[in-house]
Short mmCIF file of C-alpha atoms and ligand atoms in Angstrom, two decimals:
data_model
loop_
_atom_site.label_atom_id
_atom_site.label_comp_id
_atom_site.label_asym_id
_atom_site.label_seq_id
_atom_site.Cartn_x
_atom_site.Cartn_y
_atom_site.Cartn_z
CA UNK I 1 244.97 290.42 79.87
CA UNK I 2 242.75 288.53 76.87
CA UNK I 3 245.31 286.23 77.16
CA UNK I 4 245.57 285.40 80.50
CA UNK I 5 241.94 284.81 80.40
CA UNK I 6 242.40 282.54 78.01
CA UNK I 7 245.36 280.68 79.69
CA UNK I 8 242.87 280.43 82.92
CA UNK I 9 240.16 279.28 80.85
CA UNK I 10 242.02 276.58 79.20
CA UNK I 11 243.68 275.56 82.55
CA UNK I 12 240.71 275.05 84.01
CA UNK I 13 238.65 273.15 81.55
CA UNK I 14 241.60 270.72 81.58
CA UNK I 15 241.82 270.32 85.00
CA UNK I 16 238.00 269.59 85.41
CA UNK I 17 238.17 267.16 82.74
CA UNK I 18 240.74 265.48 84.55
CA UNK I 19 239.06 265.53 88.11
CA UNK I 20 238.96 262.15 89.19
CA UNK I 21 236.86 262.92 91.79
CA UNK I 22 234.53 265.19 93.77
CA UNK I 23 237.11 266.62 96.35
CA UNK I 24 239.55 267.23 93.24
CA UNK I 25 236.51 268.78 91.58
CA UNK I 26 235.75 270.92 94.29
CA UNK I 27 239.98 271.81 94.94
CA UNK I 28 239.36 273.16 91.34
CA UNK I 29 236.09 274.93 91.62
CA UNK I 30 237.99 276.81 94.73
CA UNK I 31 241.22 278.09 92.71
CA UNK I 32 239.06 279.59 89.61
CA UNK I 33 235.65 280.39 90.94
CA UNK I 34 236.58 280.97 94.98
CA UNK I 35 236.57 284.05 96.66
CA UNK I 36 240.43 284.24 96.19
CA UNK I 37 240.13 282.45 92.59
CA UNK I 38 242.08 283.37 89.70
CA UNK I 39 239.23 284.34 87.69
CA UNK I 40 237.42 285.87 90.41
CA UNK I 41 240.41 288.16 91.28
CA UNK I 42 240.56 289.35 87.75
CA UNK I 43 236.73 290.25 87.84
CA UNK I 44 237.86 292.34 90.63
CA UNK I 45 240.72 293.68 89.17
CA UNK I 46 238.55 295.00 86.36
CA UNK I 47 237.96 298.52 87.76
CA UNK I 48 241.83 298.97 87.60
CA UNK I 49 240.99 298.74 83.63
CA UNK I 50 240.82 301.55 80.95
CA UNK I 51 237.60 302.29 80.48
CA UNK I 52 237.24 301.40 76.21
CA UNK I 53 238.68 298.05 77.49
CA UNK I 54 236.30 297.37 80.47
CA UNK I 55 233.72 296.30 78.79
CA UNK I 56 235.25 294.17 76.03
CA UNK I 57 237.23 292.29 78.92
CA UNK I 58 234.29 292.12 81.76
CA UNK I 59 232.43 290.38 78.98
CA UNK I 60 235.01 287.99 77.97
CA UNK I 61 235.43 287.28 81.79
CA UNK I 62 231.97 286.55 82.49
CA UNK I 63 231.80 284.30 79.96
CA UNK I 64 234.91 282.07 80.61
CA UNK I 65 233.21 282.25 84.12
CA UNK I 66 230.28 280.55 83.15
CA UNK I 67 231.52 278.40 80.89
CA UNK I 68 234.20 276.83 83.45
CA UNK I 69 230.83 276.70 86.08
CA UNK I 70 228.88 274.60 83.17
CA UNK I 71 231.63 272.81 83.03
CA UNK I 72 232.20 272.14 86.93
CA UNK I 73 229.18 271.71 87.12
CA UNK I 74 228.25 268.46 84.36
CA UNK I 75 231.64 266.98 85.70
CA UNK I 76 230.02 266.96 89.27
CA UNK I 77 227.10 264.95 87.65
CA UNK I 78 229.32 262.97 85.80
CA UNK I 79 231.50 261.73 88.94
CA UNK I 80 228.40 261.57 91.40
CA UNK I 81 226.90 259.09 89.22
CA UNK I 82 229.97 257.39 88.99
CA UNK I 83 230.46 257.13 92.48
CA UNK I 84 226.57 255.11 93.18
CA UNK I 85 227.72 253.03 90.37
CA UNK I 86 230.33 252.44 92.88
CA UNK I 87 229.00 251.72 95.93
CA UNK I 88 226.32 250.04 94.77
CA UNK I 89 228.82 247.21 93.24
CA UNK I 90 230.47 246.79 96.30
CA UNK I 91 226.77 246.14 97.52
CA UNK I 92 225.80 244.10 94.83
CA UNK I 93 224.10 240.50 95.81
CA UNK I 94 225.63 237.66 95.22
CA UNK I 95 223.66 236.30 92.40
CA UNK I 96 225.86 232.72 92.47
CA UNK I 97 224.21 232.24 95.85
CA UNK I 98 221.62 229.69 96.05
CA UNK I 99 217.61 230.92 96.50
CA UNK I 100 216.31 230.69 99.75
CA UNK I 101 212.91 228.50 98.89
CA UNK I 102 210.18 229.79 100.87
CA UNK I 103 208.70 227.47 103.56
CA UNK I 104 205.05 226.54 102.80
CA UNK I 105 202.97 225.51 105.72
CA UNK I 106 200.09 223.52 106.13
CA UNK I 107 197.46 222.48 108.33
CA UNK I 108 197.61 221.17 111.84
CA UNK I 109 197.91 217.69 112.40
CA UNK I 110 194.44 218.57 114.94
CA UNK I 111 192.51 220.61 112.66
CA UNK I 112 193.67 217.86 109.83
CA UNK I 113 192.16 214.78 112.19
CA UNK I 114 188.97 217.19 112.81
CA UNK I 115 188.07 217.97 109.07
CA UNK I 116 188.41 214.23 108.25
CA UNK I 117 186.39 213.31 110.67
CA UNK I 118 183.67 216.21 110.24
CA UNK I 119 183.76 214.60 106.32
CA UNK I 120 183.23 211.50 106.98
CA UNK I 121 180.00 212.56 109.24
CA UNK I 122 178.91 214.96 106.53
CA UNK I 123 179.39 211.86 103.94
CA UNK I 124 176.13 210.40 106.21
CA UNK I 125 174.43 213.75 106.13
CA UNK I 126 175.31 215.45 109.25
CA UNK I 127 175.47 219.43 109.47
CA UNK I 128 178.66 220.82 111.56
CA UNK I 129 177.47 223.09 114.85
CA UNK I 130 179.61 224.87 116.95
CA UNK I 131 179.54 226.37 120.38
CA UNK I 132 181.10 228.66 122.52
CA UNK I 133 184.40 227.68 124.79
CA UNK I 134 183.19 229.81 127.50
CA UNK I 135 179.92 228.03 128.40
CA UNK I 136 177.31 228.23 131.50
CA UNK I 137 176.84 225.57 133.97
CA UNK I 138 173.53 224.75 133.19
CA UNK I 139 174.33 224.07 129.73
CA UNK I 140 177.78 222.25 130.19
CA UNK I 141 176.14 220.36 133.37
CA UNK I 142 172.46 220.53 134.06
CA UNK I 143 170.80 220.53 130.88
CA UNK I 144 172.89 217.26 129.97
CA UNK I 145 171.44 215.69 133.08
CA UNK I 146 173.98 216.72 135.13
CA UNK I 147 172.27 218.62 138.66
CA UNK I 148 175.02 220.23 140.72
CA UNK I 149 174.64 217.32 143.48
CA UNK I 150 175.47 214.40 140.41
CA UNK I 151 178.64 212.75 141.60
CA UNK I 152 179.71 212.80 137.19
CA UNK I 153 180.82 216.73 137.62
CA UNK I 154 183.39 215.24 140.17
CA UNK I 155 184.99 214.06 136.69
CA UNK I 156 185.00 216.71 134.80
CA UNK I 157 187.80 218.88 136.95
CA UNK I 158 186.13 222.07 135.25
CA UNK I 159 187.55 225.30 135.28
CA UNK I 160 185.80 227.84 136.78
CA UNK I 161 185.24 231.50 135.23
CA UNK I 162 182.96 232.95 137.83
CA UNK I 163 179.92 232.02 139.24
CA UNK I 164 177.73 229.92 137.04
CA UNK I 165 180.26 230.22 134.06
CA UNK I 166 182.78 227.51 133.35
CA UNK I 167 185.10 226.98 130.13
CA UNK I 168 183.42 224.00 128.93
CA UNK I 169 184.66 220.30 129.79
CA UNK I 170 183.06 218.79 126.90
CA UNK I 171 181.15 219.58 123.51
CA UNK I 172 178.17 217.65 125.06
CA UNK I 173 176.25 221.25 125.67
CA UNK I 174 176.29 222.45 122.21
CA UNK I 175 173.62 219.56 121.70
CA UNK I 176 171.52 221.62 124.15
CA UNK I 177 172.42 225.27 121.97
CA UNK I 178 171.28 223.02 118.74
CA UNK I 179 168.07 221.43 119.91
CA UNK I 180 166.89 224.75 121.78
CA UNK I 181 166.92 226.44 118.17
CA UNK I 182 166.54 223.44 116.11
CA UNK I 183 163.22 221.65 115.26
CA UNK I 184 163.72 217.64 114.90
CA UNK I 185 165.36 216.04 112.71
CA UNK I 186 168.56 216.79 114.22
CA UNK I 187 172.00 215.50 112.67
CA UNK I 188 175.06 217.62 113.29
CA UNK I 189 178.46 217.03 114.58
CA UNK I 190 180.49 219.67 117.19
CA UNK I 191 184.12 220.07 116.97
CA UNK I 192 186.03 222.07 119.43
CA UNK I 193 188.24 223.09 122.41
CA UNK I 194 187.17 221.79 125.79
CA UNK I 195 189.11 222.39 129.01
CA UNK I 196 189.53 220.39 132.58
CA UNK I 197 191.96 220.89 134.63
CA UNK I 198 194.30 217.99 133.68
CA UNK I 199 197.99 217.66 132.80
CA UNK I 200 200.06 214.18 131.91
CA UNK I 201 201.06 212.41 128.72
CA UNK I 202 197.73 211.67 127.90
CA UNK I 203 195.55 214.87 129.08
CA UNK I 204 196.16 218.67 128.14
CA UNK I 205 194.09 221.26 130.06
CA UNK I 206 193.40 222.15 126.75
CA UNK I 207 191.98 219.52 123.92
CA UNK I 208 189.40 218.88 121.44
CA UNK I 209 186.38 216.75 121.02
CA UNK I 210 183.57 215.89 118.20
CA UNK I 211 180.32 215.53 119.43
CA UNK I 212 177.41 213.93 117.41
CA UNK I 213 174.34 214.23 117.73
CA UNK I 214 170.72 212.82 115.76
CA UNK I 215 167.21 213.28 117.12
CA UNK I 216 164.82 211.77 114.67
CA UNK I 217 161.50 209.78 114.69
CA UNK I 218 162.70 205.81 115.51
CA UNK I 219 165.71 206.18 116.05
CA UNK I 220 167.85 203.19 117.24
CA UNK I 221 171.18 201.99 118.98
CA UNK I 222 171.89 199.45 115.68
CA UNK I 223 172.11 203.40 113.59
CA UNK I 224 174.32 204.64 116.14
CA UNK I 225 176.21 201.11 115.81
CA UNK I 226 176.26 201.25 112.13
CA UNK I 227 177.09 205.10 111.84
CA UNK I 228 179.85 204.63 114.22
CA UNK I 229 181.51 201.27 112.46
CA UNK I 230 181.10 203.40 109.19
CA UNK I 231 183.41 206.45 110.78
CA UNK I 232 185.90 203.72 111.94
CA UNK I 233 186.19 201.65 109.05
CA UNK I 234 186.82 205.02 107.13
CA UNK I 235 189.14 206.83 109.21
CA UNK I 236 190.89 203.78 110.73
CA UNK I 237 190.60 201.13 107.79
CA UNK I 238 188.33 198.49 107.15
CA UNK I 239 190.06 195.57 109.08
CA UNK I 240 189.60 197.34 112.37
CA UNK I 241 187.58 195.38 114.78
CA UNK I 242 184.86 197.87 116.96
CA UNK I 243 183.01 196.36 120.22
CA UNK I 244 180.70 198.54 122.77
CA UNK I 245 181.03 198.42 126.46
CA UNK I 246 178.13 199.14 128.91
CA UNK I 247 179.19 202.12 130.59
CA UNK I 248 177.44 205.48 132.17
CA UNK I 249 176.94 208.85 131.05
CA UNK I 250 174.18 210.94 132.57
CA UNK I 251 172.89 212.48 129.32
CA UNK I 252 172.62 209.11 127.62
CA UNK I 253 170.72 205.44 128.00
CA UNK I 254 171.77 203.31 127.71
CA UNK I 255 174.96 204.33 127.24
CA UNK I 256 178.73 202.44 126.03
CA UNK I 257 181.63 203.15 125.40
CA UNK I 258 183.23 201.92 121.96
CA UNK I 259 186.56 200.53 121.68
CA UNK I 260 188.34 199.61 118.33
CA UNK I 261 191.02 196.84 117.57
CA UNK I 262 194.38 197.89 118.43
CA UNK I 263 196.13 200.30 115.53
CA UNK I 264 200.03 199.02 116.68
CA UNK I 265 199.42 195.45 116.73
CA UNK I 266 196.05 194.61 115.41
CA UNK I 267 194.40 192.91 119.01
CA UNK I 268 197.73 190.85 119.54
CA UNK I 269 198.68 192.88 122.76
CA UNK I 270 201.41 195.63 122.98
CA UNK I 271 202.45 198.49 125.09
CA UNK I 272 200.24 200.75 123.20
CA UNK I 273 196.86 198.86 123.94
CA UNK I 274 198.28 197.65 127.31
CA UNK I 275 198.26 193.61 126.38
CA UNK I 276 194.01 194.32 126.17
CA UNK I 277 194.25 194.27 122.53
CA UNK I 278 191.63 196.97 122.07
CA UNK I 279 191.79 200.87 122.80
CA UNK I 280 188.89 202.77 123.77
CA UNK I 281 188.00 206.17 121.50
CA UNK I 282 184.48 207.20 122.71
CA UNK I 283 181.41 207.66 124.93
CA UNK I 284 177.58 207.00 122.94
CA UNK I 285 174.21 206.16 123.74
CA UNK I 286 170.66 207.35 122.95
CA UNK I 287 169.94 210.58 124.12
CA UNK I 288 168.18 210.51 127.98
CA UNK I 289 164.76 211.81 127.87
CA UNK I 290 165.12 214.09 130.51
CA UNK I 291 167.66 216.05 127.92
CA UNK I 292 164.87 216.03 125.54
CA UNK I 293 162.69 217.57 128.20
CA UNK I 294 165.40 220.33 128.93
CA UNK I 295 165.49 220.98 124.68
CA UNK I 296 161.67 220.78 124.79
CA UNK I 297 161.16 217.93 122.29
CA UNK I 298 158.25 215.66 122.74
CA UNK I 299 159.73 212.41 124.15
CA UNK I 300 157.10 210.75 123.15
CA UNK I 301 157.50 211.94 119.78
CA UNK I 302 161.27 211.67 118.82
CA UNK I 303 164.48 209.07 119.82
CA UNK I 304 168.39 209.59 119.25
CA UNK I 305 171.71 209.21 119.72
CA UNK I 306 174.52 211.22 120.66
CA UNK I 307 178.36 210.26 120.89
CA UNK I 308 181.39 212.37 121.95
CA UNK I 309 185.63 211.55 120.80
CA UNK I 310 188.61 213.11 122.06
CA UNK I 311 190.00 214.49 118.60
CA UNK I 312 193.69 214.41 120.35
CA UNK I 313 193.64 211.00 121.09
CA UNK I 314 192.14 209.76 118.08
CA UNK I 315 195.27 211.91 116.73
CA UNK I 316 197.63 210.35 118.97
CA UNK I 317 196.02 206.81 118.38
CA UNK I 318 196.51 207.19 114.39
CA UNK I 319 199.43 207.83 114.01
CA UNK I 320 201.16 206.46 117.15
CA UNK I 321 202.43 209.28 119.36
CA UNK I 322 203.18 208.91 122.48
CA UNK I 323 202.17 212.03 124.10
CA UNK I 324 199.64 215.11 124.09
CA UNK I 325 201.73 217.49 124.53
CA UNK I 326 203.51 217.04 121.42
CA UNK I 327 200.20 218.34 119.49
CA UNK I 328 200.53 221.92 121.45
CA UNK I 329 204.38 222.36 121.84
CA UNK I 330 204.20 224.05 118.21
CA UNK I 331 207.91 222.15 117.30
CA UNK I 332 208.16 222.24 113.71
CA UNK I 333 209.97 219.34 113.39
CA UNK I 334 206.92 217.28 114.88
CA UNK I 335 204.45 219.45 113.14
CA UNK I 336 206.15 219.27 109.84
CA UNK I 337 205.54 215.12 109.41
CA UNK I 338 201.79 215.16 109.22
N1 DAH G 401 180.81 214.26 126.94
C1 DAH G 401 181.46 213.00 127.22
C2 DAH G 401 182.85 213.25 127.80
O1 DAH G 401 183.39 214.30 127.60
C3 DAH G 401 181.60 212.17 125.98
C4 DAH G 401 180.27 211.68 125.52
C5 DAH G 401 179.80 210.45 125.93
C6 DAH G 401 179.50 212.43 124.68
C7 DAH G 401 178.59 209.96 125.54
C8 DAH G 401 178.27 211.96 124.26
C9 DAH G 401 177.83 210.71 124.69
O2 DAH G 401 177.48 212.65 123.44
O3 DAH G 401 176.62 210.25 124.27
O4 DAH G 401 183.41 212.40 128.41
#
């Protein structure tokens, strides 16, 4: 009997040893340890034993016992961890592959135009205001002179929210928010989103505009000349030509409209400029009184002048683009050149 133990215990530290893996393992575990195991049947058996013997032999059989369970049992740790190492290399990443770089972005060709713009302004001392999109009628229309009856809100294809409220069809009434909490001197510039209901290569429903804006004592139309020709020289070089053109607006007089030379072909005529030679990139003048009344400044007391671009055409104008809708159509390729 000690040495059939002894032949079993033998056996089976050999043939854990030589498990390859955990199915063999287990195979093994089965014939010694099993219910019907070798070694287990023996245990059994034991009873059947002379007593001066039992103990002697239960002993030894318990210990072969645990020692092949040890021994199952660091093999199983042994060939589990060999097996992740496994499957993990078959997962492994390619590390001959070539990185993937990660795409940087940057800013909008819009909001670009609209912070050099707002610079250039702040270069001459104006403060940046803003306003909100979803205005009132009396400040997007009467306030700037505008009385429901004007033929000018004809123009202005507005949007309507509900009664009274509108989303605004031009920065033109954050001069209003300004002045009401503002005492004079005034100097600020307004960019934002303003919507009419408009759609073609040139007009979005959606777009942006800078307004300006200074109320001071003596103010004249030569500042407003000379901070306008300023802005253009800077933002479109110093060989463009400017020239002013009567024209109307109901919140200013007198009011123009300013044109600059042509940025394709310099005032020689081309399809961009129509054969005029010049293109036209905003509305000025000095501020009406009677929008000085609505903003309760004496008019007696103070002058100014406001102006108001299209921040998409200016865009457009820059860098030669032939439509609008490129700006909102979010195609990286466009995007990415600016
Ligand atoms: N609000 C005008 C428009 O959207 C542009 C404009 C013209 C603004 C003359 C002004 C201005 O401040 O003085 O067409």
């Amino acid at each position: 009997m000690k040495e059939k133990l002894e032949t079993i215990r033998q056996q089976a530290l050999e043939e854990i040893t030589h498990a390859a893996e955990s199915e063999a393992l287990e195979q093994t575990r089965v014939k010694y340890l099993g219910r019907k195991g070798e070694l287990t049947q023996i245990l059994r058996g034991l009873s059947q034993v002379a007593p001066e013997e039992r103990k002697t032999m239960g002993q030894a059989a318990n210990e072969i016992k645990e020692a092949i369970a040890s021994a199952l049992e660091g093999r199983k740790r042994e060939l589990e961890a060999k097996e992740l190492e496994e499957q993990a290399s078959r997962n492994r990443a390619d590390l001959t592959l070539p990185g993937r770089r990660p795409r940087i972005g940057h800013k909008h060709l819009v909001s670009q135009v609209i912070e050099e713009i707002v610079d250039i302004f702040s270069g001459m001392g104006f403060q940046t205001a803003t306003g909100p999109d979803i205005e009132t009628e009396y400040y997007n229309f009467e306030s700037m002179n505008t009385p429901e009856d004007h033929p000018a809100r004809d123009l202005h294809d507005t949007f309507f929210v509900k009664d009274g409220v509108v989303l605004r069809t031009h920065t033109s009434p954050v001069q209003m928010r300004v002045m009401e909490s503002t005492n004079p001197p005034v100097a600020v510039v307004v960019p934002g989103r303003t919507f009419r209901v408009d759609n073609d290569a040139s007009h979005s429903p959606m777009f942006f505009q800078i307004e300006g804006l200074l109320v001071d004592k003596e103010v004249n139309f030569a500042e407003l000349k000379g901070a306008l020709m300023h802005f253009v020289h800077s933002f479109f070089g110093k060989d463009t030509a400017v020239r002013f053109r009567p024209h109307y607006f109901p919140f200013t007089e007198p009011s123009a409209e300013m044109d600059i030379s042509c940025t394709v072909c310099g005032g020689q005529g081309c399809r961009l400029c129509k054969h005029q030679g010049w293109l036209e990139i905003l509305g000025c003048g000095m501020v009406h009184p009677q929008v000085f009344r609505y903003a309760g400044y004496d008019v007696e007391e103070v002058t100014g002048f406001a102006f108001g671009m299209g921040v998409d055409r200016i865009a457009l104008l820059k860098h030669s683009i032939d439509s609008i809708h490129h700006l909102y159509e979010n195609d990286l390729r466009f995007l990415e050149q600016f």
